[in-house]
Amino acid sequence: MTVSPPPPAQQRMFDTTALATEVARRFGTAVTRTSENGGAASWFVVEDRSALVPLCRFLFSEAGCGFAGMIVEERNEWNLRYLFLNPGCGWVYCILRLPLSTRTVPSISVPVHPADWYEREAEDLFGLTFQGHPRLGDFVLHDQVWQEGLTPMRKAFDAGQTQFELRPQQDWRPTLVVQDPGAFAMPVGPVYEGGIGESVHFLLETVGEDVIRAVPRLFYNYRGVEKIAEGKSLWDVLLLAERFSAKSAFAHSLAYCQAVETALHLETPPRARHLRVALSELERLRHHAGVINGICRSTALAVSESHAAIIEEKLLRASAAFSGHRYLFGLNTPGGLRRDFDSEATSALLRSVDDALQLLERLEQRLSYSSSFLDRLEDVGVVSPASARHLNLLGPVGRASGLRRDVRRVCPYSGYQHFQFQVAHEEEGDGYARLRVLFAEARQSASLIHQAIETLEPGPLCADPVPIRAAAALGWVEAPIGAAGHWVSFGRDGTIERYRILSPSFRNWMGLHVAVEDFAFQDFPIILSTFGLSATECDR
Amino acid sequence: MSFWFWHGLRNGIQSTRYPHAPETAPGVTPGRPVDTQFSSAEEAAEAAAVCPTGAIHAESARAVVDLRKCIWCQRCRFGCPRPLHWETSHTWAAGSAARGAASPLGSPFGHSLHVMVVDAGDCGACLNEVKQLNNPLYNIHRLGIFFTPTPRAADVLLVVGPVSENMKGPLLKTYEAMPEPKRVLAAGTCAITGGVFGRSFMSHGGVPSVLPVDLEIPGDPPPPLAILDALLLTAGRAKHSTLSNPETAPSPDHGPRLVKLP
């Protein structure tokens, strides 16, 4: 299951017009351009389904687009949106419309490898079969719990039902395992590490010391957030957006609010935008301190682990002292923020951030002199830049492998274009590179909090309410783990018709196996901790 | 490498003195909403109307809070016409309403309580707060409480999350593998009533629907000290001073009952 590097890149940079011209030249009438949702993004409608795979291949391999996810919508026809993000022209949507009776869709996951899991997910939840996909089946709905044939994301499925007949009662067994003299598979999870680890199952296969295949099995925490959001009011879905993944709660609630604001044409006041930047960066700082704590714990360097844990707890306390909640719940609202902060609170926050940053820098310096620590990280869990690009890894993990992608820079939101910051990146792609990126990002976050708060001006905090209209939009943020997107579609009655979360953990979990394979068993927890993944953010 | 040793020594003991002395550091707990007296029934009804989960209801001129349903969204605290009073306590763990008074495990476990944590669909917040108990600021080892990686050695099952369908099997297996006597703690509002996830095709709406729960710790998430307090109650070591004082405790007819353990 090693990932072959992509063909030699002959990539050109495109702007919006050049991309439209090139697509028109290559695909003619098979792909048309639409100006749905204004002109901010490029929208291509795939008229001829046989053009879907070549179009996606062109965007991914030649036009320099990153694959951002897939959104399936069931209306009076199937609406499949393939999202790409191009550094030159922003978001690119490819839309495939199919009659509702269709059950098979061409699979794009061979040329666009990051689409693999999205198609597996859609197959499990919508019952669509992706032609040409190498392995569909047991994914979100675990085979030992769910009978085949249930499609919970279809509109006809009632989310409130709790009684199901026909439950298979046998245990799950992998369908494919390595077979060789001396080969064995080591199952880990879903309850492990005393349960303090999140619920994930790994099957590590080996013929000796090195892991030759690592298969994560996720979705133990699947709570059907996207399904139970349907038919709810936008205020109730805000609670879900905040609570499906608490370690990046502010980032996800911000993405959700921005989607609602775009759909309803709400203009956020500058004061709220600045405070949102400060709170997002506070969350990133705290999250990275937590990941660094995990890395120190996995290498069993106890003093540094304690040191990092103290920093994380101090930042949690600073968050609560500032906002009233240790995980920044209940602050974002469509149109702005729900509460204001006086200058006393903001200066206390700046002091806490400075203290935390000073402790982090001291920790970084000491770690860089700890040879036993560095031995466990350097040249371990290497993800080459080619693999990172091929898998489209996001966030600090991608940036540690040379992918300088950050939506705060590519598609700025909430006024990020007005602030000075650098996109931290490294080239080596090993565990130590990921650790250095985390420290560098923490420094940038502290600087951004200072900039945002020091340029804070008095003014209103929330836009005036507007009537809800039937519209749909995407909101995006650079969450601590990577770029996240929330797609919100309002129905005619003003409730949420479709809610889709494109979560960064989902993508990086898919890429984890590349880093784990060909490394020793005892490296596995260390590699896992340097990825800093969240199972609950992936599972939703 | 010796600098780590000096670093450890120089920083000294950072742990809280809790429960021997109160912990009052700012931000150590988000606090909680408490029953609030308004001047009229209309005002109380107005205060109750902002709650998205129905955790607040009006009783004549009094807004009464059911912490078991509270998701700490703070809509009754900021930006509302009739804010409720919030207090900064963290001692609100209570015996399960269904099971009545939970009996503590008693003296053999007083200074050796082994806790097994299971993430049953948690959002990561409760789990992270449980994890914080291991950090030097709380350092629960000093109280003889340990997280154990195996259910065979566990006395307490601490469950977080609303019990997702895919985690129900592993959760029940973990419970069955634990020796008697054992206690089950539900940490977080999701683990008690399902929270925002409620009861659906994928969520069992809380631990009580699949396991007998002895002690409930409301919170979204409950701060580390609230979880610590519940563990001390389970071990039979909580002093009465750590229980909420009756003045601010929710009234006995509504919301959680604070069970005073012997």
mmCIF file of C-alpha atoms in Angstrom, chain A residues 115-394:
data_model
loop_
_atom_site.group_PDB
_atom_site.id
_atom_site.type_symbol
_atom_site.label_atom_id
_atom_site.label_comp_id
_atom_site.label_asym_id
_atom_site.label_seq_id
_atom_site.Cartn_x
_atom_site.Cartn_y
_atom_site.Cartn_z
ATOM 1 C CA ALA A 115 -10.638 11.536 -2.810
ATOM 2 C CA ASP A 116 -10.360 7.866 -1.809
ATOM 3 C CA TRP A 117 -11.884 8.167 1.684
ATOM 4 C CA TYR A 118 -14.513 10.679 0.605
ATOM 5 C CA GLU A 119 -15.823 8.159 -1.904
ATOM 6 C CA ARG A 120 -15.793 5.369 0.669
ATOM 7 C CA GLU A 121 -17.739 7.602 3.022
ATOM 8 C CA ALA A 122 -20.302 8.521 0.368
ATOM 9 C CA GLU A 123 -20.705 4.855 -0.572
ATOM 10 C CA ASP A 124 -21.403 3.921 3.034
ATOM 11 C CA LEU A 125 -23.762 6.763 3.861
ATOM 12 C CA PHE A 126 -25.557 7.418 0.552
ATOM 13 C CA GLY A 127 -25.384 4.004 -1.070
ATOM 14 C CA LEU A 128 -23.646 5.319 -4.191
ATOM 15 C CA THR A 129 -21.171 2.973 -5.845
ATOM 16 C CA PHE A 130 -18.005 4.517 -7.196
ATOM 17 C CA GLN A 131 -16.944 2.640 -10.307
ATOM 18 C CA GLY A 132 -13.242 1.878 -10.301
ATOM 19 C CA HIS A 133 -12.714 2.359 -6.582
ATOM 20 C CA PRO A 134 -10.455 -0.400 -5.245
ATOM 21 C CA ARG A 135 -12.092 -0.980 -1.877
ATOM 22 C CA LEU A 136 -15.527 0.040 -0.773
ATOM 23 C CA GLY A 137 -17.484 -1.278 2.193
ATOM 24 C CA ASP A 138 -16.912 -1.294 5.965
ATOM 25 C CA PHE A 139 -15.994 2.295 6.717
ATOM 26 C CA VAL A 140 -18.281 4.663 8.623
ATOM 27 C CA LEU A 141 -20.936 2.098 9.475
ATOM 28 C CA HIS A 142 -19.013 -0.750 11.009
ATOM 29 C CA ASP A 143 -19.877 -4.128 9.604
ATOM 30 C CA GLN A 144 -20.203 -5.780 13.016
ATOM 31 C CA VAL A 145 -22.863 -3.265 14.034
ATOM 32 C CA TRP A 146 -24.702 -2.366 10.859
ATOM 33 C CA GLN A 147 -26.423 -4.467 8.285
ATOM 34 C CA GLU A 148 -25.470 -3.689 4.707
ATOM 35 C CA GLY A 149 -27.962 -1.601 2.799
ATOM 36 C CA LEU A 150 -28.655 1.097 5.381
ATOM 37 C CA THR A 151 -28.022 4.540 3.948
ATOM 38 C CA PRO A 152 -28.470 6.993 6.831
ATOM 39 C CA MET A 153 -27.627 10.147 4.913
ATOM 40 C CA ARG A 154 -30.484 9.658 2.434
ATOM 41 C CA LYS A 155 -33.367 12.062 2.978
ATOM 42 C CA ALA A 156 -35.787 9.187 3.488
ATOM 43 C CA PHE A 157 -33.847 7.911 6.513
ATOM 44 C CA ASP A 158 -35.200 9.121 9.836
ATOM 45 C CA ALA A 159 -32.335 10.269 12.084
ATOM 46 C CA GLY A 160 -34.441 9.816 15.199
ATOM 47 C CA GLN A 161 -35.053 6.099 14.789
ATOM 48 C CA THR A 162 -33.265 3.964 17.320
ATOM 49 C CA GLN A 163 -34.613 0.497 16.641
ATOM 50 C CA PHE A 164 -33.041 -1.497 13.889
ATOM 51 C CA GLU A 165 -33.752 -5.069 13.067
ATOM 52 C CA LEU A 166 -31.264 -7.433 11.522
ATOM 53 C CA ARG A 167 -28.068 -6.706 13.323
ATOM 54 C CA PRO A 168 -25.112 -8.950 12.568
ATOM 55 C CA GLN A 169 -23.626 -10.117 15.841
ATOM 56 C CA GLN A 170 -20.250 -11.447 14.807
ATOM 57 C CA ASP A 171 -16.987 -9.664 15.445
ATOM 58 C CA TRP A 172 -15.257 -7.746 12.723
ATOM 59 C CA ARG A 173 -12.385 -9.422 10.934
ATOM 60 C CA PRO A 174 -10.075 -7.803 8.421
ATOM 61 C CA THR A 175 -10.610 -9.049 4.901
ATOM 62 C CA LEU A 176 -6.986 -8.712 3.868
ATOM 63 C CA VAL A 177 -3.946 -9.468 6.021
ATOM 64 C CA VAL A 178 -0.273 -9.967 5.299
ATOM 65 C CA GLN A 179 0.547 -13.669 5.103
ATOM 66 C CA ASP A 180 4.102 -14.894 5.365
ATOM 67 C CA PRO A 181 6.065 -17.197 7.707
ATOM 68 C CA GLY A 182 6.335 -15.251 10.954
ATOM 69 C CA ALA A 183 3.913 -12.573 9.864
ATOM 70 C CA PHE A 184 1.391 -11.376 12.403
ATOM 71 C CA ALA A 185 -1.075 -8.582 12.858
ATOM 72 C CA MET A 186 -1.235 -6.576 16.056
ATOM 73 C CA PRO A 187 -4.594 -5.015 16.805
ATOM 74 C CA VAL A 188 -4.585 -1.848 18.921
ATOM 75 C CA GLY A 189 -7.744 -0.220 20.211
ATOM 76 C CA PRO A 190 -10.424 1.014 20.133
ATOM 77 C CA VAL A 191 -9.922 1.225 23.921
ATOM 78 C CA TYR A 192 -6.248 1.650 24.613
ATOM 79 C CA GLU A 193 -3.866 3.852 26.565
ATOM 80 C CA GLY A 194 -6.233 3.525 29.493
ATOM 81 C CA GLY A 195 -8.897 5.040 27.304
ATOM 82 C CA ILE A 196 -7.239 8.426 27.476
ATOM 83 C CA GLY A 197 -6.429 7.946 23.813
ATOM 84 C CA GLU A 198 -9.380 8.524 21.534
ATOM 85 C CA SER A 199 -11.336 5.595 20.202
ATOM 86 C CA VAL A 200 -9.470 4.346 17.153
ATOM 87 C CA HIS A 201 -8.521 0.881 16.082
ATOM 88 C CA PHE A 202 -5.232 0.103 14.359
ATOM 89 C CA LEU A 203 -4.189 -3.074 12.721
ATOM 90 C CA LEU A 204 -0.394 -3.099 12.571
ATOM 91 C CA GLU A 205 0.939 -5.879 10.400
ATOM 92 C CA THR A 206 4.509 -7.033 10.551
ATOM 93 C CA VAL A 207 6.909 -9.833 9.743
ATOM 94 C CA GLY A 208 9.354 -8.889 12.460
ATOM 95 C CA GLU A 209 10.297 -5.486 13.729
ATOM 96 C CA ASP A 210 9.012 -3.132 11.077
ATOM 97 C CA VAL A 211 5.403 -2.271 10.465
ATOM 98 C CA ILE A 212 4.709 -3.127 6.859
ATOM 99 C CA ARG A 213 1.049 -2.230 6.783
ATOM 100 C CA ALA A 214 -0.873 0.041 9.135
ATOM 101 C CA VAL A 215 -4.617 0.161 8.701
ATOM 102 C CA PRO A 216 -6.520 2.568 10.931
ATOM 103 C CA ARG A 217 -10.181 1.847 11.521
ATOM 104 C CA LEU A 218 -12.039 4.977 12.492
ATOM 105 C CA PHE A 219 -15.586 6.196 13.027
ATOM 106 C CA TYR A 220 -16.014 4.685 16.470
ATOM 107 C CA ASN A 221 -17.027 8.201 17.468
ATOM 108 C CA TYR A 222 -19.394 8.706 14.541
ATOM 109 C CA ARG A 223 -22.424 10.534 15.923
ATOM 110 C CA GLY A 224 -24.009 11.436 12.594
ATOM 111 C CA VAL A 225 -23.557 15.183 13.139
ATOM 112 C CA GLU A 226 -24.256 15.969 9.496
ATOM 113 C CA LYS A 227 -27.468 13.955 9.569
ATOM 114 C CA ILE A 228 -28.878 15.204 12.864
ATOM 115 C CA ALA A 229 -28.193 18.792 11.769
ATOM 116 C CA GLU A 230 -30.700 18.478 8.952
ATOM 117 C CA GLY A 231 -33.947 20.249 9.698
ATOM 118 C CA LYS A 232 -32.532 22.131 12.671
ATOM 119 C CA SER A 233 -32.338 25.877 13.040
ATOM 120 C CA LEU A 234 -29.027 27.582 12.377
ATOM 121 C CA TRP A 235 -28.650 28.312 16.113
ATOM 122 C CA ASP A 236 -28.952 24.647 17.038
ATOM 123 C CA VAL A 237 -26.484 23.574 14.357
ATOM 124 C CA LEU A 238 -24.044 26.146 15.724
ATOM 125 C CA LEU A 239 -24.012 24.107 18.945
ATOM 126 C CA LEU A 240 -23.177 20.977 16.957
ATOM 127 C CA ALA A 241 -20.458 22.757 14.955
ATOM 128 C CA GLU A 242 -18.867 23.777 18.225
ATOM 129 C CA ARG A 243 -19.199 20.460 19.986
ATOM 130 C CA PHE A 244 -18.283 17.753 17.520
ATOM 131 C CA SER A 245 -14.572 18.437 17.979
ATOM 132 C CA ALA A 246 -13.813 20.458 21.059
ATOM 133 C CA LYS A 247 -10.071 20.823 20.624
ATOM 134 C CA SER A 248 -10.736 23.009 17.603
ATOM 135 C CA ALA A 249 -14.183 24.226 18.646
ATOM 136 C CA PHE A 250 -13.569 27.880 17.887
ATOM 137 C CA ALA A 251 -12.148 27.169 14.433
ATOM 138 C CA HIS A 252 -15.097 24.976 13.479
ATOM 139 C CA SER A 253 -17.727 27.320 14.858
ATOM 140 C CA LEU A 254 -15.986 30.138 12.966
ATOM 141 C CA ALA A 255 -16.078 28.167 9.714
ATOM 142 C CA TYR A 256 -19.757 27.456 10.276
ATOM 143 C CA CYS A 257 -20.541 31.096 11.075
ATOM 144 C CA GLN A 258 -18.647 32.259 8.011
ATOM 145 C CA ALA A 259 -20.636 29.873 5.836
ATOM 146 C CA VAL A 260 -23.881 31.279 7.250
ATOM 147 C CA GLU A 261 -22.608 34.837 6.845
ATOM 148 C CA THR A 262 -21.717 34.232 3.197
ATOM 149 C CA ALA A 263 -25.048 32.578 2.483
ATOM 150 C CA LEU A 264 -27.092 35.327 4.136
ATOM 151 C CA HIS A 265 -24.834 38.252 3.139
ATOM 152 C CA LEU A 266 -24.000 39.228 6.706
ATOM 153 C CA GLU A 267 -21.151 41.686 7.085
ATOM 154 C CA THR A 268 -19.077 41.069 10.222
ATOM 155 C CA PRO A 269 -17.935 44.259 11.994
ATOM 156 C CA PRO A 270 -14.140 44.856 12.193
ATOM 157 C CA ARG A 271 -14.012 44.517 15.967
ATOM 158 C CA ALA A 272 -15.521 41.036 15.792
ATOM 159 C CA ARG A 273 -13.101 40.053 13.013
ATOM 160 C CA HIS A 274 -10.099 41.098 15.083
ATOM 161 C CA LEU A 275 -11.351 39.286 18.158
ATOM 162 C CA ARG A 276 -12.052 36.194 16.071
ATOM 163 C CA VAL A 277 -8.467 36.193 14.832
ATOM 164 C CA ALA A 278 -7.198 36.553 18.406
ATOM 165 C CA LEU A 279 -9.402 33.718 19.674
ATOM 166 C CA SER A 280 -8.564 31.432 16.726
ATOM 167 C CA GLU A 281 -4.878 31.918 17.373
ATOM 168 C CA LEU A 282 -5.331 31.386 21.102
ATOM 169 C CA GLU A 283 -6.933 28.068 20.274
ATOM 170 C CA ARG A 284 -4.115 27.163 17.896
ATOM 171 C CA LEU A 285 -1.532 28.014 20.546
ATOM 172 C CA ARG A 286 -3.303 25.824 23.102
ATOM 173 C CA HIS A 287 -3.824 23.005 20.636
ATOM 174 C CA HIS A 288 -0.166 22.982 19.611
ATOM 175 C CA ALA A 289 0.918 22.970 23.269
ATOM 176 C CA GLY A 290 -1.285 19.887 23.680
ATOM 177 C CA VAL A 291 0.259 18.160 20.664
ATOM 178 C CA ILE A 292 3.773 18.984 21.894
ATOM 179 C CA ASN A 293 2.773 17.493 25.237
ATOM 180 C CA GLY A 294 1.702 14.327 23.423
ATOM 181 C CA ILE A 295 5.010 14.127 21.562
ATOM 182 C CA CYS A 296 6.980 14.497 24.817
ATOM 183 C CA ARG A 297 4.832 11.819 26.444
ATOM 184 C CA SER A 298 5.298 9.383 23.573
ATOM 185 C CA THR A 299 9.088 9.723 23.874
ATOM 186 C CA ALA A 300 8.868 9.183 27.656
ATOM 187 C CA LEU A 301 10.770 12.350 28.512
ATOM 188 C CA ALA A 302 8.853 12.978 31.709
ATOM 189 C CA VAL A 303 10.071 16.447 32.689
ATOM 190 C CA SER A 304 9.390 17.897 29.270
ATOM 191 C CA GLU A 305 5.992 16.215 29.256
ATOM 192 C CA SER A 306 5.150 17.903 32.552
ATOM 193 C CA HIS A 307 6.475 21.189 31.266
ATOM 194 C CA ALA A 308 4.278 21.041 28.137
ATOM 195 C CA ALA A 309 1.265 19.884 30.165
ATOM 196 C CA ILE A 310 1.615 22.903 32.444
ATOM 197 C CA ILE A 311 1.668 25.208 29.418
ATOM 198 C CA GLU A 312 -1.479 23.602 28.010
ATOM 199 C CA GLU A 313 -3.321 23.853 31.317
ATOM 200 C CA LYS A 314 -2.228 27.469 31.779
ATOM 201 C CA LEU A 315 -3.585 28.317 28.353
ATOM 202 C CA LEU A 316 -6.846 26.513 29.156
ATOM 203 C CA ARG A 317 -7.115 28.603 32.303
ATOM 204 C CA ALA A 318 -6.280 31.769 30.390
ATOM 205 C CA SER A 319 -9.035 30.908 27.884
ATOM 206 C CA ALA A 320 -11.564 30.450 30.679
ATOM 207 C CA ALA A 321 -10.469 33.575 32.532
ATOM 208 C CA PHE A 322 -10.787 35.530 29.284
ATOM 209 C CA SER A 323 -13.892 34.092 27.667
ATOM 210 C CA GLY A 324 -15.674 32.110 30.376
ATOM 211 C CA HIS A 325 -15.058 28.716 28.775
ATOM 212 C CA ARG A 326 -11.894 26.622 28.779
ATOM 213 C CA TYR A 327 -12.520 25.460 25.194
ATOM 214 C CA LEU A 328 -13.941 28.749 23.879
ATOM 215 C CA PHE A 329 -17.505 27.466 23.463
ATOM 216 C CA GLY A 330 -20.392 29.873 23.095
ATOM 217 C CA LEU A 331 -18.516 32.843 21.619
ATOM 218 C CA ASN A 332 -19.086 32.754 17.877
ATOM 219 C CA THR A 333 -22.425 33.640 16.419
ATOM 220 C CA PRO A 334 -23.382 34.284 12.785
ATOM 221 C CA GLY A 335 -22.536 37.948 12.243
ATOM 222 C CA GLY A 336 -19.929 38.369 14.936
ATOM 223 C CA LEU A 337 -19.307 37.476 18.546
ATOM 224 C CA ARG A 338 -21.706 37.055 21.428
ATOM 225 C CA ARG A 339 -19.784 38.998 24.014
ATOM 226 C CA ASP A 340 -17.309 41.831 24.183
ATOM 227 C CA PHE A 341 -14.072 42.062 26.137
ATOM 228 C CA ASP A 342 -12.756 45.119 27.938
ATOM 229 C CA SER A 343 -9.167 46.311 27.790
ATOM 230 C CA GLU A 344 -8.417 44.802 31.190
ATOM 231 C CA ALA A 345 -9.379 41.338 29.941
ATOM 232 C CA THR A 346 -7.436 41.688 26.705
ATOM 233 C CA SER A 347 -4.274 42.856 28.442
ATOM 234 C CA ALA A 348 -4.551 39.976 30.922
ATOM 235 C CA LEU A 349 -4.851 37.625 27.938
ATOM 236 C CA LEU A 350 -1.755 39.118 26.324
ATOM 237 C CA ARG A 351 0.199 38.599 29.541
ATOM 238 C CA SER A 352 -0.887 34.943 29.734
ATOM 239 C CA VAL A 353 0.022 34.400 26.089
ATOM 240 C CA ASP A 354 3.446 35.965 26.587
ATOM 241 C CA ASP A 355 4.077 33.779 29.622
ATOM 242 C CA ALA A 356 3.020 30.661 27.736
ATOM 243 C CA LEU A 357 5.165 31.565 24.760
ATOM 244 C CA GLN A 358 8.182 32.143 26.966
ATOM 245 C CA LEU A 359 7.707 28.714 28.541
ATOM 246 C CA LEU A 360 7.271 27.151 25.106
ATOM 247 C CA GLU A 361 10.464 28.714 23.798
ATOM 248 C CA ARG A 362 12.380 27.503 26.810
ATOM 249 C CA LEU A 363 10.966 24.023 26.233
ATOM 250 C CA GLU A 364 11.900 24.141 22.559
ATOM 251 C CA GLN A 365 15.439 25.146 23.357
ATOM 252 C CA ARG A 366 15.877 22.372 25.909
ATOM 253 C CA LEU A 367 14.342 19.761 23.624
ATOM 254 C CA SER A 368 16.715 20.734 20.837
ATOM 255 C CA TYR A 369 19.611 19.772 23.127
ATOM 256 C CA SER A 370 18.114 16.463 24.290
ATOM 257 C CA SER A 371 19.780 13.821 22.156
ATOM 258 C CA SER A 372 17.692 10.920 23.450
ATOM 259 C CA PHE A 373 14.560 12.849 22.489
ATOM 260 C CA LEU A 374 15.832 13.840 19.057
ATOM 261 C CA ASP A 375 16.902 10.267 18.294
ATOM 262 C CA ARG A 376 13.279 9.200 18.583
ATOM 263 C CA LEU A 377 12.045 11.906 16.206
ATOM 264 C CA GLU A 378 14.699 12.522 13.581
ATOM 265 C CA ASP A 379 14.301 10.474 10.394
ATOM 266 C CA VAL A 380 11.298 8.750 11.923
ATOM 267 C CA GLY A 381 7.874 8.804 10.312
ATOM 268 C CA VAL A 382 9.142 10.460 7.163
ATOM 269 C CA VAL A 383 6.559 11.735 4.694
ATOM 270 C CA SER A 384 8.304 12.831 1.522
ATOM 271 C CA PRO A 385 7.137 16.052 -0.153
ATOM 272 C CA ALA A 386 5.955 13.958 -3.116
ATOM 273 C CA SER A 387 3.780 11.747 -0.859
ATOM 274 C CA ALA A 388 2.489 14.763 1.022
ATOM 275 C CA ARG A 389 1.415 16.363 -2.237
ATOM 276 C CA HIS A 390 -0.009 13.103 -3.531
ATOM 277 C CA LEU A 391 -2.068 12.652 -0.354
ATOM 278 C CA ASN A 392 -2.736 16.373 0.003
ATOM 279 C CA LEU A 393 -1.804 16.408 3.676
ATOM 280 C CA LEU A 394 -3.038 19.462 5.528
#
